[in-house]
Amino acid sequence: MKKLFLLITMITLISCSQNKNNEEQIKHDGDKSIQQQESEKHNFDSADLKFEVLENKTLVAGKLGNFQLPQFSADGKRLFFTNINYGEIWMWDFTNETLEKIVSLPQCGINFQISENGNTLYFRNKVTKGKKSFSIMSYTIDTKSVDVIYTSERRISTPILLNSSIYILEDDKPININLADNLTSEKFPQPFLFASNDKLIKVSNKIDTLSIPNNEKAISVKYSKDGENIFVLTSSIGVLVYDKMANPIENIFVLTSSIGVLVYDKMANPI
């Protein structure tokens, strides 16, 4: 684990130009459907991608410790990350260029979730003193307030934030927590993926454990805003991308860097 985070401020994506003569291409395309032509026009190989680091900037001094799992807020104005034992969440504010430790609770840094406006974090807390218990909590940056959303004496998974709801597994029981009123139910989009006990769990009408190449551990699961894509961070092989039906997506390119994960679709558009 490196002691310093390097901020990549700009990444240039250069795709290779076509080598075929235009006239030959037009003649060749005449025998193909429009769908085939469009697919080939936008298709590219990951070897065609080139990245250039224009500026490096140290955000955290090494004397503060080792850090990992950086996440940007949706507007890119804040960067959140956790320490090496997941017991802290830190925030770098790009507007004010300030660094602040905002949460210090056991396991708060594992798979913490960020609200769309970047002002609220959701995380799991594990109490180990006395009778063991788990809770899902929130931290609001503007008010610096910590609230308990859900608590249980049974093991609960780290939270998944989607459509103003928090989804968790309580032992093997799926729980949906509506953030508007904190009411719980067992209503879920199906299937639904969780990272729990280093395993990738699929919840539908039953609960299954999905295999990961090389028996890698599932560290965290995040859903895209529209719920169409699911990103699974693994222990060492990067990020696996699934569609909303929990099927692996082969035409998604996932690139790791010191700022986290950059995800592009097959048309080279960032996701």
mmCIF file of C-alpha atoms in Angstrom:
data_model
loop_
_atom_site.group_PDB
_atom_site.id
_atom_site.type_symbol
_atom_site.label_atom_id
_atom_site.label_comp_id
_atom_site.label_asym_id
_atom_site.label_seq_id
_atom_site.Cartn_x
_atom_site.Cartn_y
_atom_site.Cartn_z
ATOM 1 C CA MET A 1 0.000 0.000 0.000
ATOM 2 C CA LYS A 2 1.494 3.346 -0.927
ATOM 3 C CA LYS A 3 1.592 6.002 1.734
ATOM 4 C CA LEU A 4 0.681 8.800 -0.629
ATOM 5 C CA PHE A 5 -2.344 9.330 -2.805
ATOM 6 C CA LEU A 6 -1.576 10.718 -6.243
ATOM 7 C CA LEU A 7 -4.331 12.823 -7.765
ATOM 8 C CA ILE A 8 -4.641 12.382 -11.479
ATOM 9 C CA THR A 9 -6.139 15.688 -12.583
ATOM 10 C CA MET A 10 -6.580 14.880 -16.227
ATOM 11 C CA ILE A 11 -6.556 11.745 -18.310
ATOM 12 C CA THR A 12 -6.374 11.922 -22.081
ATOM 13 C CA LEU A 13 -8.039 9.184 -24.021
ATOM 14 C CA ILE A 14 -6.636 8.639 -27.504
ATOM 15 C CA SER A 15 -8.187 6.096 -29.797
ATOM 16 C CA CYS A 16 -6.457 4.701 -32.829
ATOM 17 C CA SER A 17 -7.493 5.989 -36.228
ATOM 18 C CA GLN A 18 -8.705 3.611 -38.905
ATOM 19 C CA ASN A 19 -6.084 2.315 -41.307
ATOM 20 C CA LYS A 20 -8.355 1.246 -44.129
ATOM 21 C CA ASN A 21 -8.952 3.344 -47.193
ATOM 22 C CA ASN A 22 -12.330 5.121 -47.126
ATOM 23 C CA GLU A 23 -13.399 3.795 -50.515
ATOM 24 C CA GLU A 24 -12.605 0.209 -49.550
ATOM 25 C CA GLN A 25 -14.434 0.660 -46.269
ATOM 26 C CA ILE A 26 -17.569 1.999 -47.973
ATOM 27 C CA LYS A 27 -17.575 -0.916 -50.398
ATOM 28 C CA HIS A 28 -17.053 -3.394 -47.582
ATOM 29 C CA ASP A 29 -19.752 -1.787 -45.443
ATOM 30 C CA GLY A 30 -22.274 -2.177 -48.214
ATOM 31 C CA ASP A 31 -22.547 -5.855 -47.386
ATOM 32 C CA LYS A 32 -23.176 -5.234 -43.673
ATOM 33 C CA SER A 33 -26.223 -4.240 -41.705
ATOM 34 C CA ILE A 34 -26.452 -0.787 -40.171
ATOM 35 C CA GLN A 35 -26.236 -2.367 -36.717
ATOM 36 C CA GLN A 36 -22.992 -4.129 -37.624
ATOM 37 C CA GLN A 37 -21.513 -0.938 -39.063
ATOM 38 C CA GLU A 38 -22.386 1.051 -35.948
ATOM 39 C CA SER A 39 -21.000 -1.647 -33.673
ATOM 40 C CA GLU A 40 -17.676 -1.802 -35.532
ATOM 41 C CA LYS A 41 -17.441 1.981 -35.745
ATOM 42 C CA HIS A 42 -17.444 2.337 -31.966
ATOM 43 C CA ASN A 43 -15.603 -0.841 -31.058
ATOM 44 C CA PHE A 44 -12.020 -0.527 -29.822
ATOM 45 C CA ASP A 45 -9.401 -2.597 -28.089
ATOM 46 C CA SER A 46 -8.157 -1.719 -24.614
ATOM 47 C CA ALA A 47 -4.629 -1.750 -26.064
ATOM 48 C CA ASP A 48 -5.603 1.376 -28.021
ATOM 49 C CA LEU A 49 -6.017 3.419 -24.825
ATOM 50 C CA LYS A 50 -3.240 5.755 -23.766
ATOM 51 C CA PHE A 51 -3.150 7.692 -20.503
ATOM 52 C CA GLU A 52 -1.044 10.673 -19.600
ATOM 53 C CA VAL A 53 -0.531 11.978 -16.063
ATOM 54 C CA LEU A 54 -0.346 15.766 -16.302
ATOM 55 C CA GLU A 55 0.029 16.560 -12.609
ATOM 56 C CA ASN A 56 0.698 14.729 -9.350
ATOM 57 C CA LYS A 57 -0.351 16.209 -6.034
ATOM 58 C CA THR A 58 0.132 14.859 -2.519
ATOM 59 C CA LEU A 59 -3.113 15.033 -0.545
ATOM 60 C CA VAL A 60 -2.168 13.190 2.633
ATOM 61 C CA ALA A 61 1.160 13.374 4.435
ATOM 62 C CA GLY A 62 2.733 9.983 5.071
ATOM 63 C CA LYS A 63 3.020 10.689 8.786
ATOM 64 C CA LEU A 64 -0.790 10.490 9.060
ATOM 65 C CA GLY A 65 -0.727 6.813 8.155
ATOM 66 C CA ASN A 66 -1.680 4.556 5.270
ATOM 67 C CA PHE A 67 -4.925 5.064 3.369
ATOM 68 C CA GLN A 68 -6.987 3.194 0.803
ATOM 69 C CA LEU A 69 -10.204 2.974 -1.237
ATOM 70 C CA PRO A 70 -10.633 6.595 -2.396
ATOM 71 C CA GLN A 71 -14.090 7.645 -3.625
ATOM 72 C CA PHE A 72 -15.174 10.901 -5.266
ATOM 73 C CA SER A 73 -18.464 12.620 -4.567
ATOM 74 C CA ALA A 74 -20.716 12.803 -7.641
ATOM 75 C CA ASP A 75 -19.803 16.453 -8.273
ATOM 76 C CA GLY A 76 -16.075 15.755 -7.909
ATOM 77 C CA LYS A 77 -15.648 18.384 -5.195
ATOM 78 C CA ARG A 78 -14.827 15.958 -2.392
ATOM 79 C CA LEU A 79 -12.662 12.867 -2.072
ATOM 80 C CA PHE A 80 -13.335 10.338 0.688
ATOM 81 C CA PHE A 81 -11.048 7.498 1.781
ATOM 82 C CA THR A 82 -10.419 5.190 4.709
ATOM 83 C CA ASN A 83 -7.354 4.201 6.698
ATOM 84 C CA ILE A 84 -5.622 0.840 6.601
ATOM 85 C CA ASN A 85 -7.838 -0.836 9.245
ATOM 86 C CA TYR A 86 -11.126 0.704 8.009
ATOM 87 C CA GLY A 87 -11.690 2.471 11.335
ATOM 88 C CA GLU A 88 -11.687 6.028 9.958
ATOM 89 C CA ILE A 89 -13.167 7.994 7.059
ATOM 90 C CA TRP A 90 -11.291 11.066 5.846
ATOM 91 C CA MET A 91 -12.393 13.815 3.466
ATOM 92 C CA TRP A 92 -10.405 16.060 1.141
ATOM 93 C CA ASP A 93 -12.308 19.175 0.030
ATOM 94 C CA PHE A 94 -11.026 20.342 -3.359
ATOM 95 C CA THR A 95 -12.718 23.741 -3.138
ATOM 96 C CA ASN A 96 -11.117 24.722 0.162
ATOM 97 C CA GLU A 97 -8.140 22.332 -0.118
ATOM 98 C CA THR A 98 -8.749 21.040 3.399
ATOM 99 C CA LEU A 99 -8.237 17.599 4.910
ATOM 100 C CA GLU A 100 -10.458 16.340 7.726
ATOM 101 C CA LYS A 101 -11.051 13.076 9.569
ATOM 102 C CA ILE A 102 -14.847 12.994 9.722
ATOM 103 C CA VAL A 103 -15.702 9.549 11.152
ATOM 104 C CA SER A 104 -13.835 7.293 13.570
ATOM 105 C CA LEU A 105 -15.791 4.093 14.335
ATOM 106 C CA PRO A 106 -14.999 0.369 13.992
ATOM 107 C CA GLN A 107 -15.406 -0.830 10.376
ATOM 108 C CA CYS A 108 -16.908 2.477 9.199
ATOM 109 C CA GLY A 109 -14.581 2.560 6.185
ATOM 110 C CA ILE A 110 -15.667 -0.778 4.702
ATOM 111 C CA ASN A 111 -17.852 -0.159 1.650
ATOM 112 C CA PHE A 112 -19.142 3.207 2.908
ATOM 113 C CA GLN A 113 -21.670 4.874 0.595
ATOM 114 C CA ILE A 114 -21.897 8.513 -0.528
ATOM 115 C CA SER A 115 -25.178 10.332 -1.170
ATOM 116 C CA GLU A 116 -25.811 11.923 -4.560
ATOM 117 C CA ASN A 117 -25.170 15.437 -3.217
ATOM 118 C CA GLY A 118 -21.964 14.319 -1.500
ATOM 119 C CA ASN A 119 -23.137 15.604 1.880
ATOM 120 C CA THR A 120 -24.053 12.340 3.650
ATOM 121 C CA LEU A 121 -22.135 9.112 4.183
ATOM 122 C CA TYR A 122 -23.682 5.762 5.101
ATOM 123 C CA PHE A 123 -21.653 3.034 6.782
ATOM 124 C CA ARG A 124 -21.720 0.030 9.083
ATOM 125 C CA ASN A 125 -20.504 0.181 12.687
ATOM 126 C CA LYS A 126 -19.532 -2.916 14.643
ATOM 127 C CA VAL A 127 -19.606 -2.836 18.447
ATOM 128 C CA THR A 128 -17.362 -5.526 19.922
ATOM 129 C CA LYS A 129 -17.276 -4.522 23.591
ATOM 130 C CA GLY A 130 -19.779 -6.415 25.724
ATOM 131 C CA LYS A 131 -22.576 -7.894 23.639
ATOM 132 C CA LYS A 132 -21.652 -7.701 19.956
ATOM 133 C CA SER A 133 -23.976 -5.645 17.774
ATOM 134 C CA PHE A 134 -24.055 -4.014 14.358
ATOM 135 C CA SER A 135 -25.619 -0.794 13.151
ATOM 136 C CA ILE A 136 -26.052 1.199 9.958
ATOM 137 C CA MET A 137 -25.235 4.853 10.557
ATOM 138 C CA SER A 138 -25.086 8.107 8.631
ATOM 139 C CA TYR A 139 -22.816 11.125 8.890
ATOM 140 C CA THR A 140 -23.958 14.509 7.541
ATOM 141 C CA ILE A 141 -21.061 16.777 6.639
ATOM 142 C CA ASP A 142 -22.811 20.155 6.858
ATOM 143 C CA THR A 143 -24.159 19.556 10.360
ATOM 144 C CA LYS A 144 -21.430 17.119 11.492
ATOM 145 C CA SER A 145 -24.177 14.898 12.892
ATOM 146 C CA VAL A 146 -24.089 11.115 13.305
ATOM 147 C CA ASP A 147 -27.382 9.198 13.257
ATOM 148 C CA VAL A 148 -28.227 5.531 13.792
ATOM 149 C CA ILE A 149 -30.464 4.243 11.002
ATOM 150 C CA TYR A 150 -30.703 0.557 11.885
ATOM 151 C CA THR A 151 -29.275 -1.677 14.606
ATOM 152 C CA SER A 152 -29.208 -5.430 15.187
ATOM 153 C CA GLU A 153 -27.592 -8.029 17.408
ATOM 154 C CA ARG A 154 -27.293 -10.251 14.348
ATOM 155 C CA ARG A 155 -24.595 -9.779 11.753
ATOM 156 C CA ILE A 156 -25.477 -7.292 9.026
ATOM 157 C CA SER A 157 -23.647 -6.621 5.794
ATOM 158 C CA THR A 158 -22.183 -3.295 4.761
ATOM 159 C CA PRO A 159 -24.827 -1.015 3.186
ATOM 160 C CA ILE A 160 -25.742 -0.532 -0.467
ATOM 161 C CA LEU A 161 -27.268 2.856 -1.361
ATOM 162 C CA LEU A 162 -29.741 2.889 -4.260
ATOM 163 C CA ASN A 163 -32.789 5.050 -5.025
ATOM 164 C CA SER A 164 -33.017 6.665 -1.565
ATOM 165 C CA SER A 165 -32.920 3.282 0.153
ATOM 166 C CA ILE A 166 -30.280 1.350 2.047
ATOM 167 C CA TYR A 167 -30.073 -2.380 1.326
ATOM 168 C CA ILE A 168 -28.417 -4.812 3.734
ATOM 169 C CA LEU A 169 -28.310 -8.488 4.628
ATOM 170 C CA GLU A 170 -29.156 -9.337 8.239
ATOM 171 C CA ASP A 171 -27.652 -12.811 8.483
ATOM 172 C CA ASP A 172 -29.310 -14.205 5.334
ATOM 173 C CA LYS A 173 -32.369 -11.971 5.476
ATOM 174 C CA PRO A 174 -32.521 -9.058 2.978
ATOM 175 C CA ILE A 175 -33.590 -5.725 4.478
ATOM 176 C CA ASN A 176 -34.625 -2.550 2.621
ATOM 177 C CA ILE A 177 -34.440 0.649 4.709
ATOM 178 C CA ASN A 178 -36.353 3.606 3.258
ATOM 179 C CA LEU A 179 -34.295 6.699 4.117
ATOM 180 C CA ALA A 180 -37.343 8.968 3.939
ATOM 181 C CA ASP A 181 -38.996 7.387 6.987
ATOM 182 C CA ASN A 182 -36.527 4.696 8.174
ATOM 183 C CA LEU A 183 -39.209 2.032 7.674
ATOM 184 C CA THR A 184 -37.928 -1.412 6.742
ATOM 185 C CA SER A 185 -39.247 -4.044 4.366
ATOM 186 C CA GLU A 186 -38.026 -7.054 2.427
ATOM 187 C CA LYS A 187 -38.854 -5.548 -0.975
ATOM 188 C CA PHE A 188 -35.833 -5.753 -3.271
ATOM 189 C CA PRO A 189 -35.002 -5.257 -6.910
ATOM 190 C CA GLN A 190 -34.170 -8.818 -7.937
ATOM 191 C CA PRO A 191 -31.544 -10.033 -8.208
ATOM 192 C CA PHE A 192 -29.417 -7.935 -5.847
ATOM 193 C CA LEU A 193 -25.683 -8.258 -5.117
ATOM 194 C CA PHE A 194 -23.891 -7.850 -1.789
ATOM 195 C CA ALA A 195 -20.325 -8.205 -0.562
ATOM 196 C CA SER A 196 -20.451 -10.074 2.741
ATOM 197 C CA ASN A 197 -17.697 -12.000 4.556
ATOM 198 C CA ASP A 198 -15.424 -11.519 1.513
ATOM 199 C CA LYS A 199 -17.985 -13.279 -0.690
ATOM 200 C CA LEU A 200 -20.181 -12.009 -3.511
ATOM 201 C CA ILE A 201 -23.785 -12.782 -2.547
ATOM 202 C CA LYS A 202 -26.698 -12.830 -4.990
ATOM 203 C CA VAL A 203 -30.174 -12.367 -3.511
ATOM 204 C CA SER A 204 -33.236 -13.326 -5.559
ATOM 205 C CA ASN A 205 -35.888 -15.833 -4.537
ATOM 206 C CA LYS A 206 -32.949 -17.578 -2.878
ATOM 207 C CA ILE A 207 -29.442 -16.636 -1.766
ATOM 208 C CA ASP A 208 -26.426 -17.802 -3.782
ATOM 209 C CA THR A 209 -22.687 -17.205 -3.572
ATOM 210 C CA LEU A 210 -21.229 -16.181 -6.936
ATOM 211 C CA SER A 211 -17.761 -17.369 -7.879
ATOM 212 C CA ILE A 212 -15.035 -14.816 -8.593
ATOM 213 C CA PRO A 213 -12.017 -15.656 -10.797
ATOM 214 C CA ASN A 214 -8.982 -16.939 -8.877
ATOM 215 C CA ASN A 215 -11.142 -17.204 -5.745
ATOM 216 C CA GLU A 216 -10.675 -13.485 -5.128
ATOM 217 C CA LYS A 217 -12.384 -11.758 -2.217
ATOM 218 C CA ALA A 218 -15.281 -9.370 -2.825
ATOM 219 C CA ILE A 219 -14.401 -6.133 -1.022
ATOM 220 C CA SER A 220 -17.325 -3.885 -1.894
ATOM 221 C CA VAL A 221 -20.358 -3.524 -4.161
ATOM 222 C CA LYS A 222 -21.664 -0.281 -5.637
ATOM 223 C CA TYR A 223 -24.584 0.394 -7.952
ATOM 224 C CA SER A 224 -24.675 3.056 -10.644
ATOM 225 C CA LYS A 225 -27.202 5.833 -10.081
ATOM 226 C CA ASP A 226 -29.710 4.270 -12.494
ATOM 227 C CA GLY A 227 -29.174 0.781 -11.070
ATOM 228 C CA GLU A 228 -28.196 -0.589 -14.480
ATOM 229 C CA ASN A 229 -24.581 -1.434 -13.616
ATOM 230 C CA ILE A 230 -23.049 -3.080 -10.549
ATOM 231 C CA PHE A 231 -19.368 -2.627 -9.689
ATOM 232 C CA VAL A 232 -17.669 -5.245 -7.512
ATOM 233 C CA LEU A 233 -14.256 -4.340 -6.114
ATOM 234 C CA THR A 234 -12.093 -7.426 -5.587
ATOM 235 C CA SER A 235 -9.025 -7.908 -3.420
ATOM 236 C CA SER A 236 -6.454 -7.875 -6.217
ATOM 237 C CA ILE A 237 -7.854 -8.333 -9.747
ATOM 238 C CA GLY A 238 -9.602 -4.975 -9.998
ATOM 239 C CA VAL A 239 -13.309 -4.409 -10.546
ATOM 240 C CA LEU A 240 -15.872 -6.789 -11.981
ATOM 241 C CA VAL A 241 -18.866 -5.198 -13.703
ATOM 242 C CA TYR A 242 -22.325 -6.773 -13.806
ATOM 243 C CA ASP A 243 -25.616 -5.722 -15.351
ATOM 244 C CA LYS A 244 -28.743 -5.313 -13.216
ATOM 245 C CA MET A 245 -29.550 -9.009 -13.684
ATOM 246 C CA ALA A 246 -26.184 -9.906 -12.090
ATOM 247 C CA ASN A 247 -24.669 -11.064 -15.392
ATOM 248 C CA PRO A 248 -21.000 -10.177 -16.043
ATOM 249 C CA ILE A 249 -20.566 -7.455 -18.665
ATOM 250 C CA GLU A 250 -17.812 -8.213 -21.150
ATOM 251 C CA ASN A 251 -17.775 -4.936 -23.085
ATOM 252 C CA ILE A 252 -16.986 -2.725 -20.097
ATOM 253 C CA PHE A 253 -13.390 -1.616 -19.634
ATOM 254 C CA VAL A 254 -12.309 -1.123 -16.037
ATOM 255 C CA LEU A 255 -9.021 0.642 -15.425
ATOM 256 C CA THR A 256 -7.439 0.998 -12.002
ATOM 257 C CA SER A 257 -5.359 3.981 -10.943
ATOM 258 C CA SER A 258 -4.188 5.670 -7.785
ATOM 259 C CA ILE A 259 -7.440 7.641 -7.599
ATOM 260 C CA GLY A 260 -9.557 4.519 -7.649
ATOM 261 C CA VAL A 261 -11.366 3.069 -10.645
ATOM 262 C CA LEU A 262 -12.091 4.545 -14.045
ATOM 263 C CA VAL A 263 -14.893 2.814 -15.930
ATOM 264 C CA TYR A 264 -15.595 3.212 -19.650
ATOM 265 C CA ASP A 265 -18.229 1.657 -21.879
ATOM 266 C CA LYS A 266 -17.379 0.231 -25.300
ATOM 267 C CA MET A 267 -17.827 3.671 -26.913
ATOM 268 C CA ALA A 268 -15.100 5.080 -24.646
ATOM 269 C CA ASN A 269 -17.569 7.085 -22.609
ATOM 270 C CA PRO A 270 -16.855 7.262 -18.860
ATOM 271 C CA ILE A 271 -19.567 5.670 -16.740
#
